[in-house]
XYZ file of C-alpha atoms in Angstrom:
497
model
C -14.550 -29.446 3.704
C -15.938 -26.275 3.147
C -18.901 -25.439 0.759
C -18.013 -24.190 -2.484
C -19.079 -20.182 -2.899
C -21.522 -19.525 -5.599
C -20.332 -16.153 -7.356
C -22.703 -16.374 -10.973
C -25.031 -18.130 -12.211
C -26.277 -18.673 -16.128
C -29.287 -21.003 -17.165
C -27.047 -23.913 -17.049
C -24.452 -23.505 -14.828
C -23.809 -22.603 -11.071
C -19.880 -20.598 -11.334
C -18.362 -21.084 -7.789
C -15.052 -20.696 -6.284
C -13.553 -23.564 -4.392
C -12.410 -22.139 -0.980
C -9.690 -24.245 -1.252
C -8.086 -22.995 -4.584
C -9.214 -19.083 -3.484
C -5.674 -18.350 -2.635
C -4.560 -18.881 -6.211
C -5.339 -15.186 -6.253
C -7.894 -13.676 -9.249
C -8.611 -10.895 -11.206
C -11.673 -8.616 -11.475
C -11.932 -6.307 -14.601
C -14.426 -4.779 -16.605
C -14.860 -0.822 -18.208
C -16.418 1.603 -16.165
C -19.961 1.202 -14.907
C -20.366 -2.392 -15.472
C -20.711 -3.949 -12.198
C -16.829 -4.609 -10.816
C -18.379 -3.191 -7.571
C -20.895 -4.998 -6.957
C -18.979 -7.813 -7.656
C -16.121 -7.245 -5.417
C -18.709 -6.741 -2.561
C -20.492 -9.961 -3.601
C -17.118 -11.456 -3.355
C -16.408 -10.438 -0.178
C -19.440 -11.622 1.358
C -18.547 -15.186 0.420
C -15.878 -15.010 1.746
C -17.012 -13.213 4.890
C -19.575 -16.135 5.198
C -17.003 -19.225 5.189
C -15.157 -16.966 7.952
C -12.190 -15.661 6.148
C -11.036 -12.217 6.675
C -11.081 -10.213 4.000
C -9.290 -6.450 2.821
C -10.121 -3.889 0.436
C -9.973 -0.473 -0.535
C -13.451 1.704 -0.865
C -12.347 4.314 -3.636
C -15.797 5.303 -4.593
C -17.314 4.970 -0.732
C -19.916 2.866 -2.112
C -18.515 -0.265 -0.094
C -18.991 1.006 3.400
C -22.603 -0.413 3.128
C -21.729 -3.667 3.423
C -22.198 -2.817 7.391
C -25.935 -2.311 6.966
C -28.937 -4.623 6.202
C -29.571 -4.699 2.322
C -33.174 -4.702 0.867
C -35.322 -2.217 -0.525
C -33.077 -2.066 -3.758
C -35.699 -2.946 -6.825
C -32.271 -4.382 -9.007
C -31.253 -6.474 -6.757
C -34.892 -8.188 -6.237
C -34.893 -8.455 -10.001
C -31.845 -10.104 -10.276
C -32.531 -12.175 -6.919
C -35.682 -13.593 -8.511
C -33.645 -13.837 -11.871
C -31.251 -16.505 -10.227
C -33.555 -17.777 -8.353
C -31.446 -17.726 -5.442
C -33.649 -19.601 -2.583
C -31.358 -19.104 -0.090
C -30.922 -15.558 -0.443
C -31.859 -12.830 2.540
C -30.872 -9.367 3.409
C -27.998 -9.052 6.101
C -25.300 -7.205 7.336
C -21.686 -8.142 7.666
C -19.049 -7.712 10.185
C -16.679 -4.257 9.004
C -13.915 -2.409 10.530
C -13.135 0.667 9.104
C -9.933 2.103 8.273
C -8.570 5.472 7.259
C -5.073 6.705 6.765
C -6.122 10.088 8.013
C -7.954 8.956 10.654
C -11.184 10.654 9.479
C -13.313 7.756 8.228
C -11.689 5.025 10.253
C -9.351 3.904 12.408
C -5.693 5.322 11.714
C -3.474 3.308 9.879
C 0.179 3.704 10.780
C 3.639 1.943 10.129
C 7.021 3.168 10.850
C 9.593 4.198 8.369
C 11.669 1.436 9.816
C 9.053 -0.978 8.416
C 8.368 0.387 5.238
C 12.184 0.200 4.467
C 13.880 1.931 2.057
C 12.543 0.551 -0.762
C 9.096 1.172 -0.628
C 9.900 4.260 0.087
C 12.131 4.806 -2.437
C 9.077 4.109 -5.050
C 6.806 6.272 -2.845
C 9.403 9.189 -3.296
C 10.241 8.629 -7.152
C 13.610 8.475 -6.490
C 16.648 7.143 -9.103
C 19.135 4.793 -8.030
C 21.669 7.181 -6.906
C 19.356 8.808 -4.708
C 17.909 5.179 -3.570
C 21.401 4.152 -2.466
C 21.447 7.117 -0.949
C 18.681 6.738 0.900
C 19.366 3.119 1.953
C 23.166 4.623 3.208
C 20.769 7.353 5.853
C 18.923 3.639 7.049
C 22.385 1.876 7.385
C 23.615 4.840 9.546
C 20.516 4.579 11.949
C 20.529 0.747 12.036
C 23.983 0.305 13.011
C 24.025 3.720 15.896
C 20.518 2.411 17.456
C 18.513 5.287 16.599
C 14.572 4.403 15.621
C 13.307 5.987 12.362
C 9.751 6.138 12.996
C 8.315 9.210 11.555
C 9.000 11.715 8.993
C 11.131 14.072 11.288
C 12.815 11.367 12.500
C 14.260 10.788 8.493
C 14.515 14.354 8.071
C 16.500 14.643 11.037
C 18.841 11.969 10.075
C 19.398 12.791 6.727
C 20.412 16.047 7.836
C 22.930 14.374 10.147
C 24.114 12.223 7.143
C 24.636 15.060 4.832
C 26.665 16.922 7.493
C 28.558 14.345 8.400
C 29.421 13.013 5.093
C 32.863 12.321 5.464
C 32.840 10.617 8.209
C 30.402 7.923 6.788
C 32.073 7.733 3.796
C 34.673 5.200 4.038
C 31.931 3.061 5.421
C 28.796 3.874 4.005
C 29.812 5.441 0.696
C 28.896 9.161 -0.858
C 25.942 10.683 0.528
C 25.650 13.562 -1.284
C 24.559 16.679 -0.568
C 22.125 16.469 -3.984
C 20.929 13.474 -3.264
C 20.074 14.085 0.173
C 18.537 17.378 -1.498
C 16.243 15.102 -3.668
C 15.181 13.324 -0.315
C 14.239 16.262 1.515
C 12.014 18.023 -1.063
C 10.571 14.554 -1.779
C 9.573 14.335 2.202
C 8.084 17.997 1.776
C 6.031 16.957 -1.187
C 4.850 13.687 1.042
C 3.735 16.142 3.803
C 1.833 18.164 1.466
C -0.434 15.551 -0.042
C -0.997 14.585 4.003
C 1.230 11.563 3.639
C 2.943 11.858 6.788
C -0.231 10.772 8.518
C 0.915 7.035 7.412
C 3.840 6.886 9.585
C 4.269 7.096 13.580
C 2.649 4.678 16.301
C 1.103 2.723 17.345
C 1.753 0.560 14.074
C -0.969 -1.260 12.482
C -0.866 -4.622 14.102
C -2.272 -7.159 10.880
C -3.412 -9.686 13.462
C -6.362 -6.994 13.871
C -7.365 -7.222 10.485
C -7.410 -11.309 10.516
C -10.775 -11.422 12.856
C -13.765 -13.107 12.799
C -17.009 -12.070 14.753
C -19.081 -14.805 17.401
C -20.835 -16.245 14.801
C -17.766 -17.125 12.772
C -17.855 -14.674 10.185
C -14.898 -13.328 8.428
C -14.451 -9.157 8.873
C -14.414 -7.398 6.275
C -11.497 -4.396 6.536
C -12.301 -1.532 4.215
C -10.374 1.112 3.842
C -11.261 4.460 3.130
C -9.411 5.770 -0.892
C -11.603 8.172 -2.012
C -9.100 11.308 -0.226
C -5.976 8.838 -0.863
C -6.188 8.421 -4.258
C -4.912 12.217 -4.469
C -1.410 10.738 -3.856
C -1.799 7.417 -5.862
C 1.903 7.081 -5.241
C 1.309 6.565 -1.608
C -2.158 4.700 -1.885
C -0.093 1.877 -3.805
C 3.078 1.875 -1.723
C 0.336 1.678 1.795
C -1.118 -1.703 -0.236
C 1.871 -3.060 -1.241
C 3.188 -2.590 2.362
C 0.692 -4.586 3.509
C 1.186 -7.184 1.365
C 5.061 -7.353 2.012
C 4.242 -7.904 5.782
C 1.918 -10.449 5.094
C 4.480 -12.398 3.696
C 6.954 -11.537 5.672
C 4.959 -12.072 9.241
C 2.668 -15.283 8.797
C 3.856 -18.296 8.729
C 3.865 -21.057 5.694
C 0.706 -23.109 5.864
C 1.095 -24.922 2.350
C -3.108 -25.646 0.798
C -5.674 -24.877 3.371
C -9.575 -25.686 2.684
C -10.099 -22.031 2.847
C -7.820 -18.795 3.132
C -6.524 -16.830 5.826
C -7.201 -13.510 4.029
C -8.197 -12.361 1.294
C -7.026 -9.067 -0.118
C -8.635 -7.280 -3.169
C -6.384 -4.764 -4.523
C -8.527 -2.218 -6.298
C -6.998 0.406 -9.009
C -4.473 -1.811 -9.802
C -2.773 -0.307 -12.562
C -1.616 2.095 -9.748
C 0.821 -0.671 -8.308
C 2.584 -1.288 -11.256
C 2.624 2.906 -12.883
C 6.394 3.274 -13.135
C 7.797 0.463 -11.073
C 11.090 0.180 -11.329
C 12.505 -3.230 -12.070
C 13.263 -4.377 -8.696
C 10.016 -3.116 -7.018
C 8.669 -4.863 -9.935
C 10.612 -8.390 -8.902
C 9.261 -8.116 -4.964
C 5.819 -7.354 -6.630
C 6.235 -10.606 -8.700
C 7.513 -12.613 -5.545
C 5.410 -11.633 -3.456
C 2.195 -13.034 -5.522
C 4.187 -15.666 -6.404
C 4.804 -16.590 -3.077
C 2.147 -15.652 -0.470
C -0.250 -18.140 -1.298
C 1.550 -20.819 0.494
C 1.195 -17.937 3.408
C -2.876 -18.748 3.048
C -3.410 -15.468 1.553
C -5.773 -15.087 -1.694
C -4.774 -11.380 -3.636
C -7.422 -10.337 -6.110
C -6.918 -7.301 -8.390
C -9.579 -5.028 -9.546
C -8.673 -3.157 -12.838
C -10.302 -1.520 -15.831
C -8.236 -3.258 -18.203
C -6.234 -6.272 -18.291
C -3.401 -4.911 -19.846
C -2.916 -2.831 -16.502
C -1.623 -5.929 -15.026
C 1.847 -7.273 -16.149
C 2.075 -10.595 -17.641
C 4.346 -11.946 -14.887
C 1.624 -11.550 -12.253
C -1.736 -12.057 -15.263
C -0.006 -15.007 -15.724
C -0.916 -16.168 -11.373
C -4.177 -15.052 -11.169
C -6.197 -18.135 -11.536
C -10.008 -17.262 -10.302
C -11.185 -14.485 -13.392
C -14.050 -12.570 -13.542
C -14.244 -10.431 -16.948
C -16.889 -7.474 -17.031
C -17.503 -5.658 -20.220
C -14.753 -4.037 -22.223
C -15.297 -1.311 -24.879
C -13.295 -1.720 -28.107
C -13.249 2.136 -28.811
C -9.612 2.454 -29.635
C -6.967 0.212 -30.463
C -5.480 -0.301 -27.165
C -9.115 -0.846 -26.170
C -9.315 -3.523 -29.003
C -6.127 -5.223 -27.998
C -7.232 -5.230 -24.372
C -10.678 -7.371 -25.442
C -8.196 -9.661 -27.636
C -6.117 -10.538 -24.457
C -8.904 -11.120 -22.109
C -10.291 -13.334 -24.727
C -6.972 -15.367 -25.085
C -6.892 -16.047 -21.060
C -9.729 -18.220 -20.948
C -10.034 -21.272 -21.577
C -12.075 -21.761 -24.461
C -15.585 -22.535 -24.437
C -16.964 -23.973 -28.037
C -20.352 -21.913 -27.298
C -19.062 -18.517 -26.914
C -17.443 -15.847 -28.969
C -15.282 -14.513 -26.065
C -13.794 -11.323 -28.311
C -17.533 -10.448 -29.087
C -19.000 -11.412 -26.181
C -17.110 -9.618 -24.157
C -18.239 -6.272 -26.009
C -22.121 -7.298 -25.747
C -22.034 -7.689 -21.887
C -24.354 -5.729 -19.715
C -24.198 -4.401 -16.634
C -23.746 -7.377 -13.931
C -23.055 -9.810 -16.425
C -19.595 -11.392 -16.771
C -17.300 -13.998 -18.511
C -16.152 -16.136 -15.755
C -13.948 -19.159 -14.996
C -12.506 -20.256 -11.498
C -10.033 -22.658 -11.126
C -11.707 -26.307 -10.378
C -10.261 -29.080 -7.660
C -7.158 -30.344 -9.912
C -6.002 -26.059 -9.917
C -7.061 -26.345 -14.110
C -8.935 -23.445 -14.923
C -12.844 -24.210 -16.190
C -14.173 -23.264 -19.096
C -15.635 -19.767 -19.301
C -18.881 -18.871 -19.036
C -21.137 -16.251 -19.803
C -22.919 -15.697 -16.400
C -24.969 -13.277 -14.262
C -23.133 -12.275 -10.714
C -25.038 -13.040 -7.630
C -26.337 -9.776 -5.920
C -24.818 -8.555 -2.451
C -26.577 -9.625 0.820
C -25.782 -6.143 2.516
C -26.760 -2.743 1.369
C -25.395 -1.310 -2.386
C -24.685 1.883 -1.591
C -22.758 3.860 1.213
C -23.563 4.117 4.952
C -24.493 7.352 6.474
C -21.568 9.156 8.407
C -23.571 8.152 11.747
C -24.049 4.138 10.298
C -20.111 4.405 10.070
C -19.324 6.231 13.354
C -21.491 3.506 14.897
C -19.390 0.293 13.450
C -16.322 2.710 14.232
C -17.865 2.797 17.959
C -18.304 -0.754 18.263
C -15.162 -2.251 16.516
C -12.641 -4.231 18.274
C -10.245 -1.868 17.938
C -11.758 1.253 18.780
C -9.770 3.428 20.757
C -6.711 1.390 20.176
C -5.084 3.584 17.265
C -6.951 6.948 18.042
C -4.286 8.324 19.657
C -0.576 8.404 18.441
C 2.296 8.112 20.591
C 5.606 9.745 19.792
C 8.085 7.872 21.850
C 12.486 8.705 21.714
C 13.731 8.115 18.371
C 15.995 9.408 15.801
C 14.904 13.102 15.967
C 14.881 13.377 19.558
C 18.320 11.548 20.195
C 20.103 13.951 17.310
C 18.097 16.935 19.394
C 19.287 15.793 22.602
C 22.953 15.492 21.186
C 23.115 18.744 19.960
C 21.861 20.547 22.766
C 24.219 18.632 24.748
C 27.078 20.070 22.653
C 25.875 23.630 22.534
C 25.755 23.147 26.457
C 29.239 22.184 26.652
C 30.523 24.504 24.546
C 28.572 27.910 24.033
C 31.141 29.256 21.580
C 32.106 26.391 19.122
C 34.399 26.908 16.781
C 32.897 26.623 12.913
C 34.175 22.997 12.234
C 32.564 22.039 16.016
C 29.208 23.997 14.852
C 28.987 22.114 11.569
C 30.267 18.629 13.271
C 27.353 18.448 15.536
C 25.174 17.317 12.636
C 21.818 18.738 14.003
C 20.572 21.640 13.557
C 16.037 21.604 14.960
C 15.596 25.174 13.356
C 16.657 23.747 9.905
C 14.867 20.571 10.019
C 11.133 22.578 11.112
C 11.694 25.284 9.492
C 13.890 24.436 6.333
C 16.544 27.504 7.622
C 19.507 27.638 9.728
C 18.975 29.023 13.472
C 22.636 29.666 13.803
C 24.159 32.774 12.856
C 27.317 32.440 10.969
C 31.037 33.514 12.987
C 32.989 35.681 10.897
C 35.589 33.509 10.421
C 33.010 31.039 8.835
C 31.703 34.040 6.608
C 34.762 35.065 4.979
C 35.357 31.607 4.438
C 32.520 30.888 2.752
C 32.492 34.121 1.073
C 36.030 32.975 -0.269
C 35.155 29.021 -1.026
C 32.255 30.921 -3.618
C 34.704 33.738 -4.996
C 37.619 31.086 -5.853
C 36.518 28.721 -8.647
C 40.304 27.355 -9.651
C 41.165 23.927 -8.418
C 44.417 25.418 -7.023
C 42.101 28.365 -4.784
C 40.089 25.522 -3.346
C 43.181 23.722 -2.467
C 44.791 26.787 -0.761
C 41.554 27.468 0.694
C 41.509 24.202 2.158
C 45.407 24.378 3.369
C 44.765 28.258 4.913
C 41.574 26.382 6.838
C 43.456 23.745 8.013
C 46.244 25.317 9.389
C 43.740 27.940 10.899
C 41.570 25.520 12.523
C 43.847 22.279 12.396
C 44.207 22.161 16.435
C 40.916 21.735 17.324
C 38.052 18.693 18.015
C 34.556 18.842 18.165
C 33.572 17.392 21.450
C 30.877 14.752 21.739
């Protein structure tokens, strides 16, 4: 059986989380500047120490010094001799860093494949006509073998899609030329905020994260947010990702006495900002579910009310920070928070909560029957490892001597959808140099237009005056003879494949 993890401590009472019950997930809140950091990296230490891996972003950069020996911080000796926490010394823990954009970590990639449409759907802010849409351009690749990997690859197809409507229409439905519209300005705004640096390979492998070091301890995985908070959209969508594979990839292990992983979710309210309902449902299912998976998910927010009640409602392990009752929705915020514990006949929680200072916290963590204890007013246990950020040489170091260094450096662009559409389509123009315009526009690839955003091929005259026609005529009976004059114009000939 493993030890229980002190987390706070109060005159009276020790406040530890079981190991066993740390996969019924938790929340960490608290206004700004009250000590949620220092508590997450406390936290993770614990878990670190009882060998469980653990996850989390660093938005602020402070966390990267849980790699270095602490000490030398005149706080944390107060609070150290405060607790009176004998077994207490200054260490460093096992950390792998990780950075979308390579820069202050390893790279973290996945493949559009794995994302799936609807994550990416909520990454792009797309509606549901769009969405089917874009789940229509996935179909088409599944079921013709072609690999969408990277952003070029879905540019390329959706290209293909949209000129090749009609044929996939009886089959796949209407993919508009609007909606595919929507999807390619959405990929340009992706590129813009450096979001296409998340897809490609080699694919994060999550076995990689799940380590522990030769003297058993858990890694800690930290994640660099400070630049990737610029996109929130994508920040969320990357963390819920990872918690979709999670549970799709490991295997049920019902109770264990400890976790597999732990993952702290910070700026929480980011998740849930516009979800649509059924992102909202896998969020739900997911928490719901992944605990029998032997994964803990603990969610750092400002306010409660950032977290919907469906998923509040999970999170069993709470530690509540100071709240400031400066508005109404500030004032409603301390009332819920209040109403989640369970009550304790010495405290005020709705005033208390107010009074806190900075490292002090309600608290209550679920005991061995999963019923959650009565809430305390407690001081949190200082960090082992430095409070503060490592130096850019401290990082390269652990970056240096990971066990993945050198593994996800370098990308690799292997055959996929792009270059099979590219292939076709100079295979075509091969074959025929002088296509006629329903061969041209048949081909469905066009690598000028997808780079550059412009067509490469100049138009015949025959297409011109068409065109020039199809915009002059706006009558339903000048399309039609528009249509008929085409046909019987260009009604003998095939585009070759």
């Amino acid at each position: 059986m493993t030890e229980p993890m002190l987390i706070a401590k109060n005159n009276d009472t020790d406040s530890v989380i079981l190991p066993k019950m740390a996969n019924r997930h938790g929340l960490i809140a608290g206004a700004t500047g009250t000590g949620k950091t220092v508590t997450l990296q406390s936290l993770a230490e614990q878990f670190s120490r009882i060998g469980v891996p653990v996850f989390m972003a660093d938005v602020k950069g402070d966390l990267s010094g849980m790699s270095q020996v602490g000490g030398g911080n005149a706080k944390v000796e107060a609070r150290v001799q405060q607790l009176g926490l004998s077994g207490y010394s200054n260490k460093a823990y096992p950390v792998m860093f990780w950075d979308m954009f390579g820069e202050k970590g390893h790279p973290v990639r996945t493949t559009l494949s794995e994302m799936g449409p609807l994550l990416l759907s909520r990454m792009f802010n797309l509606n549901d006509v769009q969405s089917g849409v874009l789940n229509a351009i996935f179909k088409v690749a599944d079921d013709n073998g072609m690999l969408l990997l990277d952003l070029k690859d879905l540019r390329a197809m959706a290209q293909h899609c949209a000129e090749n409507a009609a044929t996939y229409q009886t089959q796949y439905g209407n993919i508009s030329t609007a909606s595919v519209g929507a999807i390619q300005r959405a990929l340009l705004q992706l590129e813009t905020e450096g979001g296409d640096a998340l897809f490609g390979e080699p694919a994060l492998n999550l076995e990689d994260m799940m380590q522990t070091d030769a003297k058993g301890l858990g890694y800690i995985n930290i994640l660099a947010a400070d630049k990737l908070l610029n996109a929130p959209r994508v920040y969320a969508t990357l963390l819920l990702w990872l918690l979709s594979e999670l549970f799709e990839k490991l295997p049920e292990v019902g109770d264990l006495d400890k976790p597999k992983l732990v993952f702290f979710f910070d700026e929480a309210h980011l998740l849930f900002n516009d979800a649509p309902a059924m992102l909202m449902q896998k969020i739900e299912q997911v928490v719901r579910l992944v605990r029998s998976k032997g994964v803990g998910i603990y969610f750092v927010s400002q306010n409660p009310l950032d977290i919907p009640d469906v998923v509040l409602g999970q999170l069993g392990n709470r530690v509540q920070h100071a709240l400031r009752a400066f508005t109404p929705r500030d004032q409603k915020a301390v009332q819920v928070a209040a109403q989640t514990f369970r009550a304790n006949p010495k405290l005020n929680v709705a005033t208390v909560i107010t009074e806190l200072g900075v490292g002090e916290a309600l608290v209550s963590f679920l005991d061995e029957k999963g019923a959650p204890t009565p809430v305390e007013r407690t001081f949190i246990c200082p960090p082992e490892s430095r409070v503060g950020p490592a130096t850019d040489a401290e990082r390269s170091q652990a970056m240096r001597q990971s066990l993945v260094a050198g593994v996800y450096e370098k990308s690799v662009d292997r055959e996929s959808a792009y270059e099979i559409l590219k292939q076709r389509a100079e295979q075509a123009a091969s074959a025929n140099p002088e296509k006629s315009p329903e061969q041209a526009s048949s081909s469905g690839f066009d690598l000028g237009g997808i780079l550059s955003g412009k067509s490469s091929r100049s138009d015949s005259v025959l297409e011109s005056a068409a065109k020039s026609a199809a915009r002059a005529i706006g009558s339903q009976l000048g399309r039609a003879i528009i249509r008929g004059v085409l046909g019987s114009i260009l009604g003998g000939s095939k585009s070759k494949r």
